[in-house]
CSV table of C-alpha atoms and ligand atoms in Angstrom, one decimal:
chain,number,residue,atom,x,y,z
Y,1,MET,CA,-22.9,5.3,15.7
Y,2,GLN,CA,-22.9,4.5,11.9
Y,3,LYS,CA,-23.2,7.3,9.4
Y,4,ARG,CA,-26.8,7.6,8.0
Y,5,GLU,CA,-25.7,9.5,4.9
Y,6,PHE,CA,-22.9,8.3,2.7
Y,7,VAL,CA,-21.7,7.5,-0.8
Y,8,TYR,CA,-20.3,4.0,-1.4
Y,9,GLN,CA,-18.4,3.5,-4.7
Y,10,ALA,CA,-17.8,-0.1,-5.6
Y,11,ARG,CA,-15.0,-0.7,-8.0
Y,12,ALA,CA,-15.2,-3.4,-10.6
Y,13,GLY,CA,-12.5,-6.0,-10.4
Y,14,ARG,CA,-12.1,-9.7,-10.1
Y,15,VAL,CA,-10.1,-11.2,-7.2
Y,16,VAL,CA,-8.8,-14.8,-7.4
Y,17,PHE,CA,-7.6,-15.8,-3.9
Y,18,GLY,CA,-5.7,-18.7,-2.4
Y,19,PRO,CA,-2.3,-20.3,-2.1
Y,20,GLY,CA,-1.4,-21.8,-5.5
Y,21,SER,CA,-3.9,-19.6,-7.4
Y,22,LEU,CA,-1.2,-18.6,-10.0
Y,23,GLN,CA,-2.1,-21.9,-11.7
Y,24,HIS,CA,-5.3,-20.1,-12.9
Y,25,LEU,CA,-3.3,-17.4,-14.7
Y,26,GLU,CA,-4.1,-18.7,-18.2
Y,27,ARG,CA,-7.8,-19.1,-17.4
Y,28,GLU,CA,-7.8,-15.5,-16.2
Y,29,MET,CA,-6.1,-14.3,-19.4
Y,30,LEU,CA,-8.9,-16.0,-21.3
Y,31,GLU,CA,-11.4,-14.2,-19.0
Y,32,LEU,CA,-9.9,-11.0,-20.5
Y,33,LYS,CA,-9.8,-12.5,-24.0
Y,34,SER,CA,-6.0,-11.8,-24.0
Y,35,GLU,CA,-3.5,-13.8,-25.9
Y,36,ARG,CA,-0.2,-12.0,-25.5
Y,37,ALA,CA,0.9,-10.8,-22.1
Y,38,LEU,CA,3.8,-8.5,-21.3
Y,39,ILE,CA,5.1,-9.5,-17.9
Y,40,LEU,CA,6.4,-6.8,-15.6
Y,41,CYS,CA,8.6,-7.3,-12.5
Y,42,SER,CA,11.5,-5.6,-10.6
Y,43,PRO,CA,15.1,-6.7,-11.3
Y,44,GLU,CA,15.1,-8.6,-7.9
Y,45,GLN,CA,12.1,-10.6,-9.0
Y,46,LYS,CA,13.4,-11.5,-12.5
Y,47,GLU,CA,13.3,-15.2,-11.7
Y,48,THR,CA,9.6,-15.0,-10.7
Y,49,GLY,CA,8.8,-13.0,-13.8
Y,50,GLU,CA,10.5,-15.5,-16.0
Y,51,ALA,CA,8.8,-18.4,-14.3
Y,52,VAL,CA,5.5,-16.7,-15.1
Y,53,ALA,CA,6.5,-16.4,-18.7
Y,54,THR,CA,7.5,-20.1,-18.9
Y,55,ARG,CA,4.2,-21.1,-17.4
Y,56,LEU,CA,2.3,-19.1,-20.1
Y,57,GLY,CA,4.4,-20.4,-23.0
Y,58,ALA,CA,3.2,-18.9,-26.2
Y,59,ARG,CA,0.9,-16.5,-24.3
Y,60,ALA,CA,3.9,-14.7,-22.9
Y,61,ALA,CA,5.0,-11.9,-25.3
Y,62,GLY,CA,8.0,-10.8,-23.2
Y,63,VAL,CA,9.3,-9.9,-19.8
Y,64,PHE,CA,10.2,-6.3,-18.7
Y,65,ASP,CA,12.2,-6.7,-15.5
Y,66,ARG,CA,13.3,-3.2,-14.6
Y,67,ALA,CA,10.4,-1.9,-12.5
Y,68,VAL,CA,11.6,0.5,-9.7
Y,69,MET,CA,10.0,2.5,-7.0
Y,70,HIS,CA,8.0,5.6,-7.9
Y,71,VAL,CA,7.8,4.8,-11.7
Y,72,PRO,CA,10.2,7.2,-13.5
Y,73,LEU,CA,8.6,8.6,-16.6
Y,74,GLU,CA,11.4,7.4,-18.9
Y,75,LEU,CA,11.0,3.9,-17.7
Y,76,ALA,CA,7.2,4.1,-18.2
Y,77,LYS,CA,7.8,5.2,-21.8
Y,78,GLU,CA,10.2,2.3,-22.5
Y,79,ALA,CA,7.7,-0.2,-21.1
Y,80,ARG,CA,4.8,1.4,-23.1
Y,81,ALA,CA,6.9,1.2,-26.3
Y,82,LEU,CA,7.8,-2.5,-25.6
Y,83,ALA,CA,4.1,-3.4,-25.0
Y,84,ARG,CA,3.3,-1.8,-28.4
Y,85,GLU,CA,6.2,-3.4,-30.2
Y,86,LEU,CA,5.3,-6.8,-28.9
Y,87,ASN,CA,1.7,-6.3,-29.7
Y,88,ALA,CA,0.8,-7.2,-26.1
Y,89,ASP,CA,-2.9,-7.2,-25.3
Y,90,CYS,CA,-2.5,-7.3,-21.5
Y,91,ALA,CA,0.2,-6.7,-18.9
Y,92,ILE,CA,0.8,-9.0,-16.0
Y,93,ALA,CA,2.5,-7.2,-13.1
Y,94,VAL,CA,4.1,-9.5,-10.7
Y,95,GLY,CA,5.6,-7.9,-7.6
Y,96,GLY,CA,5.0,-5.1,-5.2
Y,97,GLY,CA,3.8,-1.5,-5.7
Y,98,SER,CA,6.7,-0.8,-8.1
Y,99,ALA,CA,5.8,-3.5,-10.7
Y,100,ILE,CA,2.1,-2.8,-10.4
Y,101,GLY,CA,2.8,1.0,-10.6
Y,102,LEU,CA,4.6,0.4,-13.9
Y,103,GLY,CA,1.6,-1.6,-15.2
Y,104,LYS,CA,-0.6,1.4,-14.2
Y,105,ALA,CA,1.6,3.8,-16.2
Y,106,ILE,CA,1.2,1.6,-19.3
Y,107,ALA,CA,-2.5,1.3,-18.8
Y,108,LEU,CA,-2.9,5.1,-18.3
Y,109,ALA,CA,-1.5,5.8,-21.7
Y,110,SER,CA,-2.9,2.8,-23.7
Y,111,GLY,CA,-5.8,1.3,-21.7
Y,112,LEU,CA,-4.0,-2.0,-21.7
Y,113,PRO,CA,-5.7,-4.3,-19.2
Y,114,ILE,CA,-3.6,-5.3,-16.2
Y,115,ILE,CA,-3.6,-8.6,-14.3
Y,116,ALA,CA,-1.9,-7.9,-10.9
Y,117,VAL,CA,-0.1,-10.6,-9.0
Y,118,PRO,CA,0.9,-8.8,-5.8
Y,119,THR,CA,3.8,-10.2,-3.7
Y,120,THR,CA,3.9,-7.5,-1.0
Y,121,TYR,CA,1.1,-6.0,1.1
Y,122,ALA,CA,1.2,-2.4,-0.2
Y,123,GLY,CA,-2.3,-2.6,-1.8
Y,124,SER,CA,-1.7,-0.8,-5.1
Y,125,GLU,CA,-3.5,-3.6,-7.0
Y,126,MET,CA,-6.9,-2.6,-5.6
Y,127,THR,CA,-6.6,1.2,-6.3
Y,128,PRO,CA,-7.2,3.4,-9.4
Y,129,ILE,CA,-4.4,5.6,-8.1
Y,130,TYR,CA,-1.2,6.0,-10.2
Y,131,GLY,CA,2.1,7.8,-9.6
Y,132,ILE,CA,4.7,8.8,-12.2
Y,133,THR,CA,8.0,10.6,-11.4
Y,134,ASP,CA,9.3,13.2,-13.9
Y,135,ALA,CA,12.5,15.2,-13.2
Y,136,GLY,CA,12.4,14.2,-9.5
Y,137,LEU,CA,8.8,15.2,-9.0
Y,138,LYS,CA,6.2,12.5,-8.4
Y,139,LYS,CA,2.7,13.3,-9.8
Y,140,THR,CA,-0.1,11.2,-8.6
Y,141,GLY,CA,-3.6,10.9,-10.0
Y,142,THR,CA,-6.7,8.8,-10.1
Y,143,ASP,CA,-8.0,7.1,-13.3
Y,144,PRO,CA,-10.3,4.1,-13.5
Y,145,ARG,CA,-8.3,2.8,-16.5
Y,146,VAL,CA,-5.3,1.9,-14.2
Y,147,LEU,CA,-7.3,-0.3,-11.8
Y,148,PRO,CA,-6.2,-3.9,-12.5
Y,149,LYS,CA,-9.0,-5.9,-14.1
Y,150,ILE,CA,-7.9,-9.1,-12.3
Y,151,VAL,CA,-5.9,-9.6,-9.1
Y,152,ILE,CA,-4.4,-13.0,-8.2
Y,153,TYR,CA,-3.4,-13.3,-4.5
Y,154,ASP,CA,-1.2,-16.4,-4.3
Y,155,ALA,CA,0.4,-16.7,-0.9
Y,156,ASP,CA,3.0,-19.0,-2.2
Y,157,LEU,CA,4.6,-16.0,-4.0
Y,158,THR,CA,5.0,-14.1,-0.7
Y,159,MET,CA,7.0,-16.8,1.1
Y,160,SER,CA,10.2,-15.2,-0.1
Y,161,LEU,CA,9.2,-11.7,1.1
Y,162,PRO,CA,11.9,-11.0,3.8
Y,163,VAL,CA,10.4,-10.8,7.3
Y,164,PRO,CA,11.4,-7.2,7.9
Y,165,LEU,CA,9.7,-6.1,4.6
Y,166,SER,CA,6.7,-8.3,5.4
Y,167,VAL,CA,6.3,-6.5,8.7
Y,168,THR,CA,6.7,-2.9,7.3
Y,169,SER,CA,4.6,-3.7,4.2
Y,170,GLY,CA,1.9,-5.0,6.5
Y,171,ILE,CA,1.9,-1.9,8.7
Y,172,ASN,CA,1.9,0.2,5.6
Y,173,ALA,CA,-1.4,-1.6,4.7
Y,174,ILE,CA,-2.7,-1.0,8.3
Y,175,ALA,CA,-2.1,2.7,7.7
Y,176,HIS,CA,-4.5,2.7,4.7
Y,177,ALA,CA,-7.2,1.0,6.9
Y,178,ALA,CA,-6.6,3.3,9.9
Y,179,GLU,CA,-7.0,6.4,7.9
Y,180,ALA,CA,-10.0,5.0,6.1
Y,181,LEU,CA,-11.8,4.6,9.4
Y,182,TYR,CA,-11.6,8.4,10.1
Y,183,SER,CA,-11.7,9.5,6.5
Y,184,ARG,CA,-14.1,12.3,5.6
Y,185,ASP,CA,-15.9,10.0,3.2
Y,186,ALA,CA,-15.8,6.9,5.3
Y,187,ASN,CA,-18.9,4.7,4.9
Y,188,PRO,CA,-20.1,1.6,6.8
Y,189,VAL,CA,-18.8,-0.8,4.2
Y,190,THR,CA,-15.3,0.5,3.9
Y,191,SER,CA,-15.1,0.7,7.7
Y,192,LEU,CA,-16.0,-2.9,8.0
Y,193,MET,CA,-13.3,-3.8,5.6
Y,194,ALA,CA,-10.8,-1.6,7.3
Y,195,GLU,CA,-11.4,-3.1,10.7
Y,196,GLU,CA,-11.2,-6.6,9.4
Y,197,GLY,CA,-8.1,-5.8,7.4
Y,198,ILE,CA,-6.3,-4.5,10.5
Y,199,ALA,CA,-7.4,-7.5,12.6
Y,200,ALA,CA,-6.0,-9.8,9.8
Y,201,PHE,CA,-2.5,-8.2,10.0
Y,202,ALA,CA,-2.6,-8.1,13.9
Y,203,ARG,CA,-2.9,-11.9,13.7
Y,204,ALA,CA,-0.7,-12.6,10.7
Y,205,LEU,CA,2.4,-10.4,11.3
Y,206,PRO,CA,3.5,-12.0,14.6
Y,207,ALA,CA,2.9,-15.4,13.1
Y,208,ILE,CA,5.0,-14.6,10.0
Y,209,VAL,CA,7.8,-13.4,12.3
Y,210,ALA,CA,7.6,-16.7,14.1
Y,211,ASP,CA,7.6,-18.7,10.9
Y,212,PRO,CA,8.0,-17.0,7.5
Y,213,HIS,CA,6.8,-20.2,5.8
Y,214,ASP,CA,3.5,-20.4,7.6
Y,215,VAL,CA,1.2,-20.4,4.5
Y,216,GLU,CA,-1.9,-19.8,6.6
Y,217,ALA,CA,-0.4,-16.6,8.1
Y,218,ARG,CA,0.8,-15.5,4.7
Y,219,ALA,CA,-2.7,-16.0,3.2
Y,220,ASP,CA,-4.2,-14.1,6.2
Y,221,ALA,CA,-1.8,-11.2,5.5
Y,222,GLN,CA,-2.9,-11.2,1.8
Y,223,TYR,CA,-6.5,-11.1,2.9
Y,224,GLY,CA,-5.6,-8.1,5.0
Y,225,ALA,CA,-3.8,-6.5,2.1
Y,226,TRP,CA,-6.8,-7.0,-0.2
Y,227,LEU,CA,-9.1,-5.3,2.4
Y,228,CYS,CA,-6.7,-2.5,3.2
Y,229,GLY,CA,-5.9,-1.9,-0.5
Y,230,THR,CA,-9.6,-1.7,-1.3
Y,231,VAL,CA,-10.3,1.0,1.3
Y,232,LEU,CA,-7.2,3.0,0.1
Y,233,GLY,CA,-8.8,3.0,-3.4
Y,234,SER,CA,-12.3,3.9,-2.1
Y,235,VAL,CA,-12.0,6.8,0.4
Y,236,GLY,CA,-9.7,9.7,1.0
Y,237,MET,CA,-6.6,9.6,3.2
Y,238,ALA,CA,-5.3,12.3,5.6
Y,239,LEU,CA,-2.4,13.4,7.7
Y,240,HIS,CA,-0.5,10.1,7.9
Y,241,HIS,CA,-0.4,9.6,4.1
Y,242,LYS,CA,0.5,13.2,3.4
Y,243,LEU,CA,3.4,13.1,5.9
Y,244,CYS,CA,4.7,9.9,4.4
Y,245,HIS,CA,4.4,11.3,0.9
Y,246,THR,CA,6.5,14.4,2.1
Y,247,LEU,CA,9.1,12.3,3.8
Y,248,GLY,CA,9.4,9.9,0.9
Y,249,GLY,CA,9.4,12.6,-1.8
Y,250,SER,CA,11.6,15.2,-0.1
Y,251,PHE,CA,14.0,13.1,1.9
Y,252,ASN,CA,14.0,9.9,-0.1
Y,253,LEU,CA,13.1,7.7,2.9
Y,254,PRO,CA,12.0,4.1,2.2
Y,255,HIS,CA,8.3,3.8,1.7
Y,256,ALA,CA,7.1,0.9,3.9
Y,257,GLN,CA,9.5,1.7,6.9
Y,258,THR,CA,8.4,5.3,6.9
Y,259,HIS,CA,4.7,4.4,7.1
Y,260,THR,CA,5.5,2.0,9.9
Y,261,ILE,CA,7.4,4.6,12.0
Y,262,VAL,CA,5.0,7.5,11.4
Y,263,LEU,CA,1.6,5.7,11.9
Y,264,PRO,CA,1.6,5.5,15.7
Y,265,HIS,CA,2.4,9.2,16.0
Y,266,ALA,CA,-0.2,10.2,13.3
Y,267,LEU,CA,-2.8,8.2,15.3
Y,268,ALA,CA,-1.8,9.9,18.5
Y,269,TYR,CA,-2.1,13.3,16.8
Y,270,ASN,CA,-5.7,12.4,15.7
Y,271,ARG,CA,-6.7,10.5,18.8
Y,272,HIS,CA,-9.2,13.0,20.3
Y,273,ALA,CA,-10.6,14.1,17.0
Y,274,ALA,CA,-11.7,10.7,15.8
Y,275,PRO,CA,-12.6,8.7,18.9
Y,276,GLU,CA,-14.9,6.1,17.2
Y,277,ALA,CA,-12.3,5.3,14.5
Y,278,MET,CA,-9.6,4.9,17.3
Y,279,GLU,CA,-11.8,2.5,19.2
Y,280,ARG,CA,-12.2,0.4,16.1
Y,281,ILE,CA,-8.5,0.4,15.3
Y,282,ALA,CA,-7.7,-0.5,18.9
Y,283,ARG,CA,-10.3,-3.3,18.9
Y,284,ALA,CA,-8.9,-4.7,15.7
Y,285,LEU,CA,-5.4,-4.7,17.2
Y,286,GLY,CA,-6.6,-6.2,20.5
Y,287,SER,CA,-5.2,-3.1,22.3
Y,288,GLU,CA,-6.5,-0.5,24.7
Y,289,ASP,CA,-5.3,2.3,22.4
Y,290,ALA,CA,-4.9,2.6,18.6
Y,291,ALA,CA,-1.5,4.5,18.6
Y,292,ILE,CA,0.1,2.4,21.3
Y,293,GLY,CA,-1.3,-0.8,19.7
Y,294,VAL,CA,0.4,0.0,16.4
Y,295,TYR,CA,3.7,0.9,18.1
Y,296,GLU,CA,3.6,-2.3,20.2
Y,297,LEU,CA,2.9,-4.4,17.1
Y,298,ALA,CA,5.8,-2.8,15.2
Y,299,LYS,CA,8.1,-3.2,18.2
Y,300,ARG,CA,7.1,-6.9,18.8
Y,301,CYS,CA,7.7,-7.7,15.1
Y,302,GLY,CA,11.2,-6.1,15.2
Y,303,ALA,CA,10.3,-3.1,12.8
Y,304,PRO,CA,12.3,0.1,12.9
Y,305,LEU,CA,10.7,2.7,15.2
Y,306,ALA,CA,12.7,5.9,14.6
Y,307,LEU,CA,13.1,8.0,11.5
Y,308,LYS,CA,16.7,8.7,12.6
Y,309,ASP,CA,17.4,5.0,12.0
Y,310,ILE,CA,16.2,4.9,8.4
Y,311,GLY,CA,18.3,7.8,7.0
Y,312,MET,CA,16.6,11.0,8.1
Y,313,SER,CA,18.8,13.7,9.5
Y,314,ALA,CA,18.0,15.9,12.6
Y,315,GLU,CA,17.8,19.1,10.6
Y,316,ASP,CA,15.2,17.6,8.2
Y,317,VAL,CA,12.6,17.4,11.0
Y,318,SER,CA,11.7,21.1,10.9
Y,319,LYS,CA,12.0,21.2,7.1
Y,320,ALA,CA,9.5,18.3,7.0
Y,321,ALA,CA,7.1,20.1,9.4
Y,322,ASP,CA,7.3,23.3,7.2
Y,323,ILE,CA,6.6,21.4,4.0
Y,324,ALA,CA,3.8,19.3,5.5
Y,325,SER,CA,2.0,22.3,7.0
Y,326,SER,CA,2.5,24.6,4.0
Y,327,ASN,CA,-0.2,23.0,1.9
Y,328,PRO,CA,-3.3,22.7,4.0
Y,329,TYR,CA,-5.4,19.5,3.5
Y,330,TRP,CA,-8.3,17.8,5.3
Y,331,ASN,CA,-7.6,15.9,8.6
Y,332,PRO,CA,-9.9,15.2,11.5
Y,333,ARG,CA,-7.7,17.5,13.6
Y,334,PRO,CA,-6.6,20.7,11.9
Y,335,ILE,CA,-2.9,20.8,10.8
Y,336,GLN,CA,-1.0,22.9,13.3
Y,337,HIS,CA,2.7,23.5,12.6
Y,338,ASP,CA,4.0,23.2,16.1
Y,339,ALA,CA,2.0,20.1,16.9
Y,340,LEU,CA,3.2,18.6,13.6
Y,341,LEU,CA,6.8,19.4,14.6
Y,342,LYS,CA,6.3,17.6,17.9
Y,343,LEU,CA,4.8,14.6,16.0
Y,344,LEU,CA,7.8,14.4,13.6
Y,345,GLN,CA,10.3,14.9,16.5
Y,346,ASN,CA,8.7,11.9,18.3
Y,347,ALA,CA,8.8,9.8,15.1
Y,348,PHE,CA,12.4,10.9,14.5
Y,349,ASP,CA,13.4,9.8,18.1
Y,350,GLY,CA,11.2,6.7,18.0
Y,351,VAL,CA,9.6,7.3,21.4
Y,352,ALA,CA,6.4,5.4,22.3
Y,353,PRO,CA,3.3,7.5,21.8
Y,354,ARG,CA,1.9,8.6,25.2
Y,355,ALA,CA,-1.1,7.0,26.7
Y,356,ALA,CA,-4.4,8.8,26.0
Y,357,SER,CA,-4.7,10.4,29.4
Y,358,ALA,CA,-1.0,11.6,29.6
B,401,NAD,P1,8.3,-2.6,-4.1
B,401,NAD,O1,7.3,-3.1,-5.1
B,401,NAD,O2,9.3,-1.6,-4.4
B,401,NAD,O3,9.1,-3.9,-3.5
B,401,NAD,C1,10.1,-3.7,-2.6
B,401,NAD,C2,11.2,-4.8,-2.9
B,401,NAD,O4,10.8,-6.1,-2.5
B,401,NAD,C3,11.6,-4.9,-4.4
B,401,NAD,O5,13.0,-5.0,-4.5
B,401,NAD,C4,10.9,-6.1,-4.8
B,401,NAD,O6,11.5,-6.8,-5.8
B,401,NAD,C5,11.0,-7.0,-3.5
B,401,NAD,N1,9.9,-8.0,-3.4
B,401,NAD,C6,8.6,-7.8,-3.6
B,401,NAD,N2,7.9,-8.9,-3.4
B,401,NAD,C7,8.8,-9.9,-3.0
B,401,NAD,C8,8.8,-11.2,-2.6
B,401,NAD,N3,7.6,-11.9,-2.5
B,401,NAD,N4,9.9,-11.9,-2.3
B,401,NAD,C9,11.1,-11.2,-2.4
B,401,NAD,N5,11.2,-9.9,-2.7
B,401,NAD,C10,10.1,-9.3,-3.0
B,401,NAD,O7,7.6,-2.1,-2.7
B,401,NAD,P2,6.1,-1.9,-2.2
B,401,NAD,O8,6.2,-1.4,-0.8
B,401,NAD,O9,5.2,-3.1,-2.6
B,401,NAD,O10,5.6,-0.7,-3.1
B,401,NAD,C11,6.0,0.6,-2.9
B,401,NAD,C12,5.7,1.5,-4.1
B,401,NAD,O11,4.3,1.3,-4.4
B,401,NAD,C13,5.9,2.9,-3.9
B,401,NAD,O12,6.3,3.6,-5.0
B,401,NAD,C14,4.5,3.4,-3.5
B,401,NAD,O13,4.3,4.8,-3.7
B,401,NAD,C15,3.6,2.6,-4.4
B,401,NAD,N6,2.2,2.3,-3.9
B,401,NAD,C16,1.2,2.8,-4.7
B,401,NAD,C17,-0.1,2.6,-4.3
B,401,NAD,C18,-1.2,3.0,-5.2
B,401,NAD,O14,-2.4,2.8,-4.8
B,401,NAD,N7,-0.9,3.6,-6.3
B,401,NAD,C19,-0.4,1.9,-3.1
B,401,NAD,C20,0.7,1.5,-2.3
B,401,NAD,C21,2.0,1.7,-2.7
């Protein structure tokens, strides 16, 4: 049954969607009345960043190609100083959450408008959430100024995203939608988007594994990324995101893979506390059960299934359970230390979540 009372917060932003849509970049700069763009990208995507600068000609003020995961404060300061020095009046972030996160750090301090050109499925482009790491500690916050003003989804730029990263980045996005469905502030509109976003990835990921150059599948995955990113920016997350934050922050585990491995176990944990959400997740996946459906999708697409295979050590399992249960937060099922330890042990070993009746 749909909720009868809710708050729906729409977030302003313009989305330009479609393979080849990067050709509209100059038009979109004019939309912002911008004339000098600082282009941001990670070192691995330097060529893409420079191609964007070449396309813009005199409208490109410069390229900063050192974006890295989790936005170190010193790097953010350097990028802010460069934007000032070059007199940039917008930033174009081309890449995944790292490049877009750097753009957000600049916008937070200066209000510089961001055009995001996402090339992964992480979804940061649709959220007002930022993260900056200072002395090893990542601080996150929400500020409407960091929400990109324009997002260009061009599937052609995702063709080079390696298949393993495409799969884990896609399941990272599914995690946003799954938690949005049982969020405390879920509403009928975000739930529609979330279910549709999961269904898009359930179609697209196996097709991308079969043929990484299938432009229809790549565009379908971006459609899913847009929807899943939108719900991440609209409603609160729960256990799964907190656990992944702990695992990433305290044990330095890779972002998208960690999400992929933990999600089936977080869903199994919440299974009986959020039956309607689970039904919608399962339906979107074309599965009988939400947790098993995600596990099977990951397995079928060749994703890692065990934390022990991505750099976690056995003794960190209980440490992670201690950290994650020490700071209580909302979740449809209360956070219980021993149940959390079991969840983490299962994710560490990579065992399949049990069927609902088991
Ligand atoms: P990422 O941006 O670090 O990209 C991973 C790697 O893939 C990089 O080396 C990058 O250069 C490369 N890459 C990206 N697109 C490519 C392409 N099309 N072809 C070839 N290589 C490509 O990873 P991510 O998973 O997109 O982002 C993770 C970061 O984003 C984390 O720091 C996470 O906390 C943050 N994040 C923030 C939000 C938010 O709302 N603030 C949401 C999701 C993720």
